[in-house]
Coordinates of C-alpha atoms and ligand atoms in Angstrom, one line a residue:
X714 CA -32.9 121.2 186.1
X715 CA -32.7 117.6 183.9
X716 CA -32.5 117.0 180.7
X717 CA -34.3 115.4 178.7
X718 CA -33.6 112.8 176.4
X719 CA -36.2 112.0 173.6
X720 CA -35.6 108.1 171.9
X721 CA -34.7 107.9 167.9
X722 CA -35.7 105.5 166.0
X723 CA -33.4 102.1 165.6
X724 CA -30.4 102.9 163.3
X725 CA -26.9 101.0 162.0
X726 CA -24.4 103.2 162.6
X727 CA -21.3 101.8 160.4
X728 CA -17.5 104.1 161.4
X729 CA -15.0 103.8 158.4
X730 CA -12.0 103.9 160.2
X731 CA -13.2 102.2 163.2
X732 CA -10.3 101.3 165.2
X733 CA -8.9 104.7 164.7
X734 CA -8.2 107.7 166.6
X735 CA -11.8 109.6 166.3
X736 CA -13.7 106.3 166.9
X737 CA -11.4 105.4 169.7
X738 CA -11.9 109.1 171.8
X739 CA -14.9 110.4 170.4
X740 CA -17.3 108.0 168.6
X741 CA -17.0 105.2 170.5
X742 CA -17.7 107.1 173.7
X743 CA -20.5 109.5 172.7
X744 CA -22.3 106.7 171.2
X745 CA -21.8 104.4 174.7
X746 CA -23.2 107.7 176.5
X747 CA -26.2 108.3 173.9
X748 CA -27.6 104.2 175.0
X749 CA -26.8 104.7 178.6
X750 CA -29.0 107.8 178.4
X751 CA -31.6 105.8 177.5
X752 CA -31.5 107.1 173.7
X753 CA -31.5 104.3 171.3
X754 CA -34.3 102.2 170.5
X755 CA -34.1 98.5 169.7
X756 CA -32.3 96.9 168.0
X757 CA -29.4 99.8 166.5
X758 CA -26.3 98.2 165.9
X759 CA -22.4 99.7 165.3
X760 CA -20.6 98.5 162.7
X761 CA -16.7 99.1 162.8
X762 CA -15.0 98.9 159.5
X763 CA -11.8 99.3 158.3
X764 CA -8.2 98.1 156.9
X765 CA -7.5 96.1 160.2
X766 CA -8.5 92.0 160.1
X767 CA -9.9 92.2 163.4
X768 CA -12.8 89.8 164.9
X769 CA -15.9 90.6 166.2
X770 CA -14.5 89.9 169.8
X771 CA -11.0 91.9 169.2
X772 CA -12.9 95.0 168.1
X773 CA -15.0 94.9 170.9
X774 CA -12.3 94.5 173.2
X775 CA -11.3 98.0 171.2
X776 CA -14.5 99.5 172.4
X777 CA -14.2 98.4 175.7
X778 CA -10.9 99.7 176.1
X779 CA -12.0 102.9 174.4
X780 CA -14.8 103.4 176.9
X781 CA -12.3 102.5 179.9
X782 CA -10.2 105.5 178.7
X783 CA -12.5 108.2 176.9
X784 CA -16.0 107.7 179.6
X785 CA -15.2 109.4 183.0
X786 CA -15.3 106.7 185.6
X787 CA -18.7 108.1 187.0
X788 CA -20.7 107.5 183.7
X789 CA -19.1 103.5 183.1
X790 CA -21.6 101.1 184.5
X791 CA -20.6 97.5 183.3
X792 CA -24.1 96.7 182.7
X793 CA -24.3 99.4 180.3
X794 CA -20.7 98.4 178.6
X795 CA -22.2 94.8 177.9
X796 CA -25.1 95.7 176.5
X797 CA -22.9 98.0 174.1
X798 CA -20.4 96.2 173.3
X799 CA -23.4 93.5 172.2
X800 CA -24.4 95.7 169.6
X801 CA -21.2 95.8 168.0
X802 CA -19.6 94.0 164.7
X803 CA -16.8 94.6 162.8
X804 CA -16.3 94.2 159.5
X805 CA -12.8 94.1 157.8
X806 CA -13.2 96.3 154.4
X807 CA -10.5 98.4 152.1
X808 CA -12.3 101.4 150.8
X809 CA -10.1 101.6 147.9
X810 CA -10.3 98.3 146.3
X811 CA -13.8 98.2 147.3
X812 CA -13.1 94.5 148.7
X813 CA -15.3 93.8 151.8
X814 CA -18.0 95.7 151.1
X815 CA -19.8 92.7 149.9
X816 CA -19.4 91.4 153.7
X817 CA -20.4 94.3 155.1
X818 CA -23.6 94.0 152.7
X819 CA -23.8 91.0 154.5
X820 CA -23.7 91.9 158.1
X821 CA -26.1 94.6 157.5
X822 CA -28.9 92.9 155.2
X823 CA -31.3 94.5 153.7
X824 CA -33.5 97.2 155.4
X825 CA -35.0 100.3 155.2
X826 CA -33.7 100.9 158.5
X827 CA -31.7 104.3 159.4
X828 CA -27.9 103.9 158.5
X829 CA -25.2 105.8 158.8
X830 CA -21.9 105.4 157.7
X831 CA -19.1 107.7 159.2
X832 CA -15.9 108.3 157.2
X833 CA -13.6 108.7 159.9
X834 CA -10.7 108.2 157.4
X835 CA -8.6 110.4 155.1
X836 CA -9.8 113.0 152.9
X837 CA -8.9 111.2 149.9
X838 CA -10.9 108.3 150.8
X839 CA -14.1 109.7 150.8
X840 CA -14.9 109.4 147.2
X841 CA -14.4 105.8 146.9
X842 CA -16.2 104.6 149.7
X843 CA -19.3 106.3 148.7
X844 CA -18.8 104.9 145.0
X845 CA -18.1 101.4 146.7
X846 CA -21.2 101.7 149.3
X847 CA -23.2 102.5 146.0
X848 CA -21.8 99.8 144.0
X849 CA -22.6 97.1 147.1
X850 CA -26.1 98.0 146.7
X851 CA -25.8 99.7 150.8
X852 CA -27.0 102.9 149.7
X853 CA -30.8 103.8 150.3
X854 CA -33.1 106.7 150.8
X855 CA -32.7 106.2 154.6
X856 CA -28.8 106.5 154.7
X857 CA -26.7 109.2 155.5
X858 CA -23.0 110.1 155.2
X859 CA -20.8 111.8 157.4
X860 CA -17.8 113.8 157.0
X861 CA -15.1 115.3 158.6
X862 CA -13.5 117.9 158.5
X863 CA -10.5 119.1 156.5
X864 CA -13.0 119.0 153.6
X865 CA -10.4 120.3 151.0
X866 CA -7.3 121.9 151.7
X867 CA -8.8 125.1 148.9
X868 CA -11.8 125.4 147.1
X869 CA -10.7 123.4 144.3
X870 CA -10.1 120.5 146.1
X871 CA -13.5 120.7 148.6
X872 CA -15.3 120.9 145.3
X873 CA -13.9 118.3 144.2
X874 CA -14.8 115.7 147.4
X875 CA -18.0 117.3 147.6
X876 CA -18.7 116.5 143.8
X877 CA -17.1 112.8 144.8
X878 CA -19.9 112.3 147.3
X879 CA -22.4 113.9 145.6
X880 CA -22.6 111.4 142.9
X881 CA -23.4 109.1 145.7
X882 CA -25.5 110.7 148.2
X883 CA -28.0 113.6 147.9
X884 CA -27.4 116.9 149.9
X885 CA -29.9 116.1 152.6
X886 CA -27.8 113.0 153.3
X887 CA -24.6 114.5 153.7
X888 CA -23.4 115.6 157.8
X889 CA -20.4 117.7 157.4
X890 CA -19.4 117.9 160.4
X891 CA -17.8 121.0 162.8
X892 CA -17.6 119.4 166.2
X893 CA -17.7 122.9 167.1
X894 CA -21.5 123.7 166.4
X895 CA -22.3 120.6 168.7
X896 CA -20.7 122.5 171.8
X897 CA -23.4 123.4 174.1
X898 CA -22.4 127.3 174.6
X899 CA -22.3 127.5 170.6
X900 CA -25.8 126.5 170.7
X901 CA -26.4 129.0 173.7
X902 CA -25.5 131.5 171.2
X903 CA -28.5 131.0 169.8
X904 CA -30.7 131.3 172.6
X905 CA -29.1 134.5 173.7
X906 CA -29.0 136.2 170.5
X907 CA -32.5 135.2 169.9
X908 CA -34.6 134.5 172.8
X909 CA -33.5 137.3 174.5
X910 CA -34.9 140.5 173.8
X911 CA -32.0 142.4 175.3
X912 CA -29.1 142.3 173.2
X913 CA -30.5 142.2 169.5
X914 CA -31.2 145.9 169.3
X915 CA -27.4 146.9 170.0
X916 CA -26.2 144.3 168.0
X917 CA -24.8 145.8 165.4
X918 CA -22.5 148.7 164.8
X919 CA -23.6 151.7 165.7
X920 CA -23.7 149.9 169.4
X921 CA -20.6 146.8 169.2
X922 CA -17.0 148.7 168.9
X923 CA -15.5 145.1 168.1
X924 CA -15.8 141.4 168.5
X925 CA -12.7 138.9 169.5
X926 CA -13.2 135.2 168.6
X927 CA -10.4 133.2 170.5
X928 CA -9.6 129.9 170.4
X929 CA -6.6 128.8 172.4
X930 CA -4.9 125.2 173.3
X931 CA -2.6 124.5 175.5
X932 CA -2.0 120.7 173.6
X933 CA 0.6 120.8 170.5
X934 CA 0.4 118.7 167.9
X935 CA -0.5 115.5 169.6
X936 CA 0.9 112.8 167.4
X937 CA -0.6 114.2 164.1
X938 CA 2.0 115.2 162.9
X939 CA 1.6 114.6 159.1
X940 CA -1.7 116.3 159.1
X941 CA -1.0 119.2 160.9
X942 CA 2.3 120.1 159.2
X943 CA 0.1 119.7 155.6
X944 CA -2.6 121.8 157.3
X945 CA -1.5 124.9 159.3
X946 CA -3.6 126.8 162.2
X947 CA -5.4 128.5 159.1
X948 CA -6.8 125.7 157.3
X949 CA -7.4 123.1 160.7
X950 CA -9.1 126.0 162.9
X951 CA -10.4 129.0 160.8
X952 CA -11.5 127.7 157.6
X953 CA -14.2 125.8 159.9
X954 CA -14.6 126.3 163.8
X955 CA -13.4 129.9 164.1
X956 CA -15.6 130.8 160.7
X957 CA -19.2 129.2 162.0
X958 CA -18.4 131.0 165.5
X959 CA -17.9 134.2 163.5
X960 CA -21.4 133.3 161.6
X961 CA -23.3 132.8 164.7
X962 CA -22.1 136.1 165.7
X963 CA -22.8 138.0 162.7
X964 CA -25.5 136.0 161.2
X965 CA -29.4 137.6 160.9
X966 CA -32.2 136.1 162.8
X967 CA -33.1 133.3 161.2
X968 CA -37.0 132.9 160.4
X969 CA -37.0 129.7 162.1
X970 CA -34.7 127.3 163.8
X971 CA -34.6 125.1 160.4
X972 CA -31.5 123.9 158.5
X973 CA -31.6 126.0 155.8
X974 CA -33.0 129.2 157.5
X975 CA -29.9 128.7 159.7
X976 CA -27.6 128.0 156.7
X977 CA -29.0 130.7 154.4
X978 CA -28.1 133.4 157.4
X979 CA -24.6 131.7 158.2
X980 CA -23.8 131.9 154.0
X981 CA -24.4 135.2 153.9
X982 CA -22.0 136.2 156.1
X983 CA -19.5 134.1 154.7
X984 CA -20.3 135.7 151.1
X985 CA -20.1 139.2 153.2
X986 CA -16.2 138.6 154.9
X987 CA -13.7 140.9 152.8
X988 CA -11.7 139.2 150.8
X989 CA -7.7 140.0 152.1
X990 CA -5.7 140.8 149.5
X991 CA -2.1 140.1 149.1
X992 CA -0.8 144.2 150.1
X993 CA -3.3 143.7 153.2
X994 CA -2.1 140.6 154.4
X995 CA 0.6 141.5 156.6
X996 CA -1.7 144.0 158.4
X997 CA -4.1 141.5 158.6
X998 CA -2.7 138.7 159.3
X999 CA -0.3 137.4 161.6
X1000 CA 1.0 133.5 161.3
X1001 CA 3.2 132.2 164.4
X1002 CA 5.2 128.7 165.0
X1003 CA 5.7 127.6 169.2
X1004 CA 9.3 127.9 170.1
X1005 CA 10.1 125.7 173.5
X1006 CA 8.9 126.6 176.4
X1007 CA 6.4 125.7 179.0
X1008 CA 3.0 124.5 178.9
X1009 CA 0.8 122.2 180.4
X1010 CA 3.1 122.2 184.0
X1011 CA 5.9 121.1 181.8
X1012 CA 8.6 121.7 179.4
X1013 CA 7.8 120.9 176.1
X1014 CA 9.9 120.7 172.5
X1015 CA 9.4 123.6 170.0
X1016 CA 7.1 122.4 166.8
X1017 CA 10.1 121.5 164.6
X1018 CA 11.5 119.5 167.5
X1019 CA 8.1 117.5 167.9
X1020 CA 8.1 117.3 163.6
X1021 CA 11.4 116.6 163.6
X1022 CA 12.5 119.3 160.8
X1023 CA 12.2 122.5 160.5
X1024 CA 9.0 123.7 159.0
X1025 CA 6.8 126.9 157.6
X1026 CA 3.4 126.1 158.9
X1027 CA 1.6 128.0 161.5
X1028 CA 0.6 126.9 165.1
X1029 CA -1.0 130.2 165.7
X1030 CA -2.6 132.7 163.5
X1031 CA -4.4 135.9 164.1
X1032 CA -6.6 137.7 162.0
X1033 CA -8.5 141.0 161.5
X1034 CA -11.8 140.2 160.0
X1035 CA -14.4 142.5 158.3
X1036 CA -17.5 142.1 157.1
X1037 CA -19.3 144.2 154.4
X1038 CA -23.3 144.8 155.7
X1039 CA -24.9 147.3 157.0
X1040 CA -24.8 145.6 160.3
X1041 CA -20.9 144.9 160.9
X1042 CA -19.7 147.8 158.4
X1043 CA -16.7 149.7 160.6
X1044 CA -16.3 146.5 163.2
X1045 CA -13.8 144.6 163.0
X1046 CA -13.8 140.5 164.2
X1047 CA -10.6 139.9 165.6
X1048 CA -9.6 136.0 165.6
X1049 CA -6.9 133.9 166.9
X1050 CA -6.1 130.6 167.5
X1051 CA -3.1 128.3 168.1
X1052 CA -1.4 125.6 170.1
X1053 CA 1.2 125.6 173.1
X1054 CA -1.0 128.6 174.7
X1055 CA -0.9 130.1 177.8
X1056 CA -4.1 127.9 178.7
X1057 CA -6.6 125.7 177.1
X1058 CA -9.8 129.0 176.7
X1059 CA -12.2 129.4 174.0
X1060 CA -14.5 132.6 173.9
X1061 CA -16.2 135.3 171.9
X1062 CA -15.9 138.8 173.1
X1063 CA -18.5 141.2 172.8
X1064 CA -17.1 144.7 173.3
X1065 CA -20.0 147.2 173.4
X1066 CA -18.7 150.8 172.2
X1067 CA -17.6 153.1 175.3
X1068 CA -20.7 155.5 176.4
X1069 CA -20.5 158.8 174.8
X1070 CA -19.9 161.5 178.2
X1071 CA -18.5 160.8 181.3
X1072 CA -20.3 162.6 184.0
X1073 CA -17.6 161.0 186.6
X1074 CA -14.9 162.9 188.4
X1075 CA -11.3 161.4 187.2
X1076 CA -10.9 160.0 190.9
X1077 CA -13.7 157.7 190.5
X1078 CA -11.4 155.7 187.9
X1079 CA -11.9 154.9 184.5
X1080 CA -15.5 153.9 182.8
X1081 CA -14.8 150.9 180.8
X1082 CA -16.6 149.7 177.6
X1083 CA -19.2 146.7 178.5
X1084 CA -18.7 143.3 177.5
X1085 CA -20.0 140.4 176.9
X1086 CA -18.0 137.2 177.4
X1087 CA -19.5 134.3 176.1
X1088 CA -16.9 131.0 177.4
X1089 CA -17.3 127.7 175.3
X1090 CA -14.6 125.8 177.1
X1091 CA -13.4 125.7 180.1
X1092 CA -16.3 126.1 182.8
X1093 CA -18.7 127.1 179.9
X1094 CA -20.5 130.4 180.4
X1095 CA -21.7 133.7 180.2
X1096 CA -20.7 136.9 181.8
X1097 CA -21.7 140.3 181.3
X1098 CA -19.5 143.2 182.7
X1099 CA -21.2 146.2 183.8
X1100 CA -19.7 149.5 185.8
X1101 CA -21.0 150.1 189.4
X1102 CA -19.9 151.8 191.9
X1103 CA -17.9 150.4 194.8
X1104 CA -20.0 149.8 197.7
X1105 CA -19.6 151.7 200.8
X1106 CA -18.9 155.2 201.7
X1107 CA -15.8 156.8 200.2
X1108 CA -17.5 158.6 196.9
X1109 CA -17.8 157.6 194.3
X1110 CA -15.4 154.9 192.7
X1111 CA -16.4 152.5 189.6
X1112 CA -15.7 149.3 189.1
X1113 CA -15.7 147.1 186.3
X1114 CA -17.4 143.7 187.5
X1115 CA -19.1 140.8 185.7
X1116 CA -23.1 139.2 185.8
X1117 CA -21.5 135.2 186.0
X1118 CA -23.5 132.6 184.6
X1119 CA -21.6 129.4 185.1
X1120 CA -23.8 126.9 183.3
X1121 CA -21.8 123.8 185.5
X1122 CA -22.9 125.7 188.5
X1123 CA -26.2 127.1 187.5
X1124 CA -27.3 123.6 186.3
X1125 CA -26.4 120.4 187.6
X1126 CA -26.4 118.1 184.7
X1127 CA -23.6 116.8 182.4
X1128 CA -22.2 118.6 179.4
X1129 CA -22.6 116.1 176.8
X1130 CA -19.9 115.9 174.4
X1131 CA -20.1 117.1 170.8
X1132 CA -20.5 114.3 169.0
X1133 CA -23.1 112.7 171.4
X1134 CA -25.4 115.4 170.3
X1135 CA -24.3 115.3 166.7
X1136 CA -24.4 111.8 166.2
X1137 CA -28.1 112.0 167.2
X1138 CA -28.7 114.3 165.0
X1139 CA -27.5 112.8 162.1
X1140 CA -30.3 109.8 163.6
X1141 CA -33.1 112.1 163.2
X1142 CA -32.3 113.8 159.9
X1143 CA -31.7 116.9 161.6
X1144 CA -29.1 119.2 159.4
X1145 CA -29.3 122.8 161.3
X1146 CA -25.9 122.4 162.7
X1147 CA -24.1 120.7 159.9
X1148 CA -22.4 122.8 157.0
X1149 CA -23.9 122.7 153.6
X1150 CA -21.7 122.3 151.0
X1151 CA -22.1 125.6 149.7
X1152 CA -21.0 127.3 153.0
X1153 CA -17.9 125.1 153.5
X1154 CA -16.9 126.5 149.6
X1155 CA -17.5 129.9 150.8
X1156 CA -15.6 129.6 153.6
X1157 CA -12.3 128.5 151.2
X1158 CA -13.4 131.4 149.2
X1159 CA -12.5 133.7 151.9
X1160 CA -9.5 131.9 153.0
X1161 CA -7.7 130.8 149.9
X1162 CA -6.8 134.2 149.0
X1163 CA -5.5 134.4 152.3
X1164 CA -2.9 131.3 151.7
X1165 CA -2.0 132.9 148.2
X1166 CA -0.9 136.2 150.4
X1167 CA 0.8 134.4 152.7
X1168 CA 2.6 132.4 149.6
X1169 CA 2.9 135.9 147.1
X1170 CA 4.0 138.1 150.2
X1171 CA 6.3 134.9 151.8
X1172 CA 4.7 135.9 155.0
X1173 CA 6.7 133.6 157.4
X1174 CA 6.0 132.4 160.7
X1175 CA 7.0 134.2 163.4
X1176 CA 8.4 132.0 166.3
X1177 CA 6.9 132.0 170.1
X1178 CA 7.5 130.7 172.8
X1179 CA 5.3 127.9 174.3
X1180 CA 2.4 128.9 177.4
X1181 CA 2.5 132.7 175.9
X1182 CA -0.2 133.9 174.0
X1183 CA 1.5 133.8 170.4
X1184 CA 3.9 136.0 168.8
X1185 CA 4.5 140.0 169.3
X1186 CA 2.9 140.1 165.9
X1187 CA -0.9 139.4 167.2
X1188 CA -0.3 142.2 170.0
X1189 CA 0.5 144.5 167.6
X1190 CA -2.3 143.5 164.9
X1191 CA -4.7 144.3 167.7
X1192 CA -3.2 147.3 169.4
X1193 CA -2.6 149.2 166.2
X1194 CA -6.2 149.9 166.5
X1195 CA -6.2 151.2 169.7
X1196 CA -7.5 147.8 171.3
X1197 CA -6.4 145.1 173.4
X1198 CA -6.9 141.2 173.7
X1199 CA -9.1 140.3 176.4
X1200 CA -7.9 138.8 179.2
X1201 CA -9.9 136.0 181.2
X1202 CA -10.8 136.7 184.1
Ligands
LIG1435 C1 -10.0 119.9 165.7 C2 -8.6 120.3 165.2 O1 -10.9 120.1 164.7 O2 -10.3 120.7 166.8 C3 -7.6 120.1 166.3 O3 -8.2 119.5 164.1 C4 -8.0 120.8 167.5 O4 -6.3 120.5 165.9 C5 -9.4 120.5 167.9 O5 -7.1 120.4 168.6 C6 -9.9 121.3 169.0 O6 -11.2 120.9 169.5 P1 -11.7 121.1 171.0 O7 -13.1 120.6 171.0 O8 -10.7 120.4 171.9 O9 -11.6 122.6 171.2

């Protein structure tokens, strides 16, 4: 099995914050892999800008570094590197005075080629380098902007970025991004939900007892720590990741594989979650903080140790989800993520409802509900359990075993990374798997009532310790329903 890579047309491709952290590990790197693959057309050229006076030369030497580090050694061919780091520039710009931009005017001429310009930089910038790319005369019907994520910290506040940009750029040029819906097995959900024939008729609830989202790291906070301890588990992992996962669950059949078909389904579950209210919450909800412990093969500080205070955000955080439709009335989506987990393991659990009569004897063990695991990262996958019987003589014994589908085995070609396929798509126009404004504020609509329970309610972190998987509280949040986390196996 290959893949298959189809050319876009020549683009500029201009990273605000370009000698940063997301242009360094991510950008950088999924755009080197994108030319190797034989994807650009000539001539597309990459822009860095930012605060930094930096030449030409010493921001290539960036790139090259950043290849060194971020491309696994198989995929670096110098050839390749040179004729990368050829198509770089840099451009030295402050986005808040708007000085530079008038140089970067310059570097890019005038075209009615494909540009992009990435905001790889604060929140709070976004506004004024869309006003200042407007006022240099660099905005035109064939540019886009891209986002990232947090887009807000509540709906007050995504509103107001998304009204900031929006004076600038029309919706169809806008990429919010959620690296997340670049992942390969997100896309697979797709394909198995609806090129499949199989599943679609029991999914729903008369056939689906419940569904466990799970996102888990192993890292901690990684150096960010002035983001993170403004942010919180809840705001940097549900509002976006862990909600378009639940959506692509949930959502309806699409009528076609278009942007807004996609979209309009995805909204509508958002506009469907039950809203948690401030009694509710501590049922609901469950916020945790790592203690010390061990994780990765090492010992490692507890979260106020790495902040260096003591602090009331949440590492972790587990939620019981509803959603209020005739399809997912009565089943609940359990979610969790955090960092300083047992292991690095994100997955959606499928658990079918348990079959109504057992015509087994008790000796042949216990019939256990089917389910479908669908694993986005590690060893990305899919694997069905099913009950057969143990072979050989003996009578008759069950057993709970799983239908494997290990993509990396079952197809020998390399993952590419999210933002190589995103980036791309931003070339072509292609909006299906960004979010639309109006799904990004229904998502804060859900979860800012969530933060005003937490705040009403003082519902406090509790502590756990680092390489378990959270604090007592998620166990319980789960098991006072009768159910369990899943365990990978
Ligand atoms: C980012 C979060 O969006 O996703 C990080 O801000 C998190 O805190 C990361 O570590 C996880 O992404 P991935 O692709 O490694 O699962």
């Amino acid at each position: 099995m290959t893949s298959t890579t189809i050319p876009v047309e020549p683009f500029d491709f201009v990273v605000f914050g370009g000698t940063g952290d997301l242009a360094e590990r991510k950008l950088l790197p999924a755009l080197y892999q994108r030319q190797k693959a034989g994807q650009f057309s000539e001539p597309t050229r990459i822009f860095g800008a930012s605060r930094s006076e930096l030449s030409d030369d010493e921001f290539r030497e960036f790139a090259r570094k950043a290849i060194a580090e971020h491309v696994p050694a198989a995929d670096i061919d110098d050839g390749q590197v040179e004729r990368f780091l050829k198509r770089i520039a840099y451009v030295h710009v402050d986005a808040k005075s708007g000085e530079g931009f008038d140089r970067l005017k310059a570097a890019m001429g005038e075209s009615e080629r494909i540009r992009a310009f990435y905001l790889a930089v604060a929140p709070a910038l976004f506004g004024d380098i869309a006003a200042n790319l407007e006022k240099a005369g660099l905005v035109t019907p064939a540019s886009r902007i891209i986002v990232e994520k947090p887009i807000g910290r509540d709906l007050a506040s995504a509103r107001a970025l998304n009204d900031a940009i929006g004076r600038v750029f029309d919706e169809q040029q806008i990429f919010r991004i959620d690296h997340y819906l670049g992942k390969e097995t997100v896309q697979n959900l797709m394909a198995l939900r609806f090129a499949n024939a199989l599943y679609e008729p029991l999914w729903n609830s008369a056939h689906i007892d419940h569904v466990q989202i799970t996102v888990a790291e192993a890292v901690g906070l990684e150096g960010r720590v002035s983001y993170y301890d403004k942010a919180g588990a809840l705001r940097d992992m549900v509002q976006n990741h862990m909600l378009q996962l639940l959506c692509l669950v949930a959502m309806e059949a699409p009528a076609a594989l278009d942007a807004d078909a996609v979209r309009d389904e995805k909204l509508k579950v958002l506009r469907a979650l039950k809203r948690v209210n401030g009694s509710d919450s501590p049922k609901l909800t469950v916020r945790g903080q790592y203690k010390a412990g061990a994780s990765a093969g090492g010992a490692v500080k507890s979260y106020a140790d790495e902040l260096g205070q003591d602090s009331e955000t949440e590492t972790f955080v587990a939620i019981k989800a509803e959603i209020e439709n005739w399809r997912w009335a009565g089943v609940p989506f359990y979610l969790r993520t955090g960092k300083r987990l047992a292991e690095r393991v994100s997955e959606i659990v499928i658990e079918f409802k348990p079959i109504p009569h057992s015509i087994f004897e008790e000796s042949a063990g216990n019939v256990v509900a089917n389910q479908l695991v669908i694993r986005l990262q590690p060893d990305e996958g899919v694997k069905q359990f099913i009950m057969i019987k143990d072979p050989g003589p003996g009578g008759m014994r069950l057993r709970n075993v799983a239908l494997d589908m290990s993509f990396a085995q079952a197809f020998d070609v390399r993952n590419p990374d999210a933002y190589e396929r995103l980036i791309m798509d931003v070339v072509r126009g292609n909006q299906t798997l960004f979010m639309r404004r109006d799904e990004v504020e229904a998502a804060w609509r859900w979860i800012d009532p969530i933060l005003e329970a937490w705040d009403e309610n003082q519902q406090g972190v509790q502590g756990y310790t680092s390489g378990t998987w959270g604090p007592s509280g998620s166990i319980a949040l789960i098991e006072r329903d009768g159910r369990t986390w899943h365990e990978s196996i």
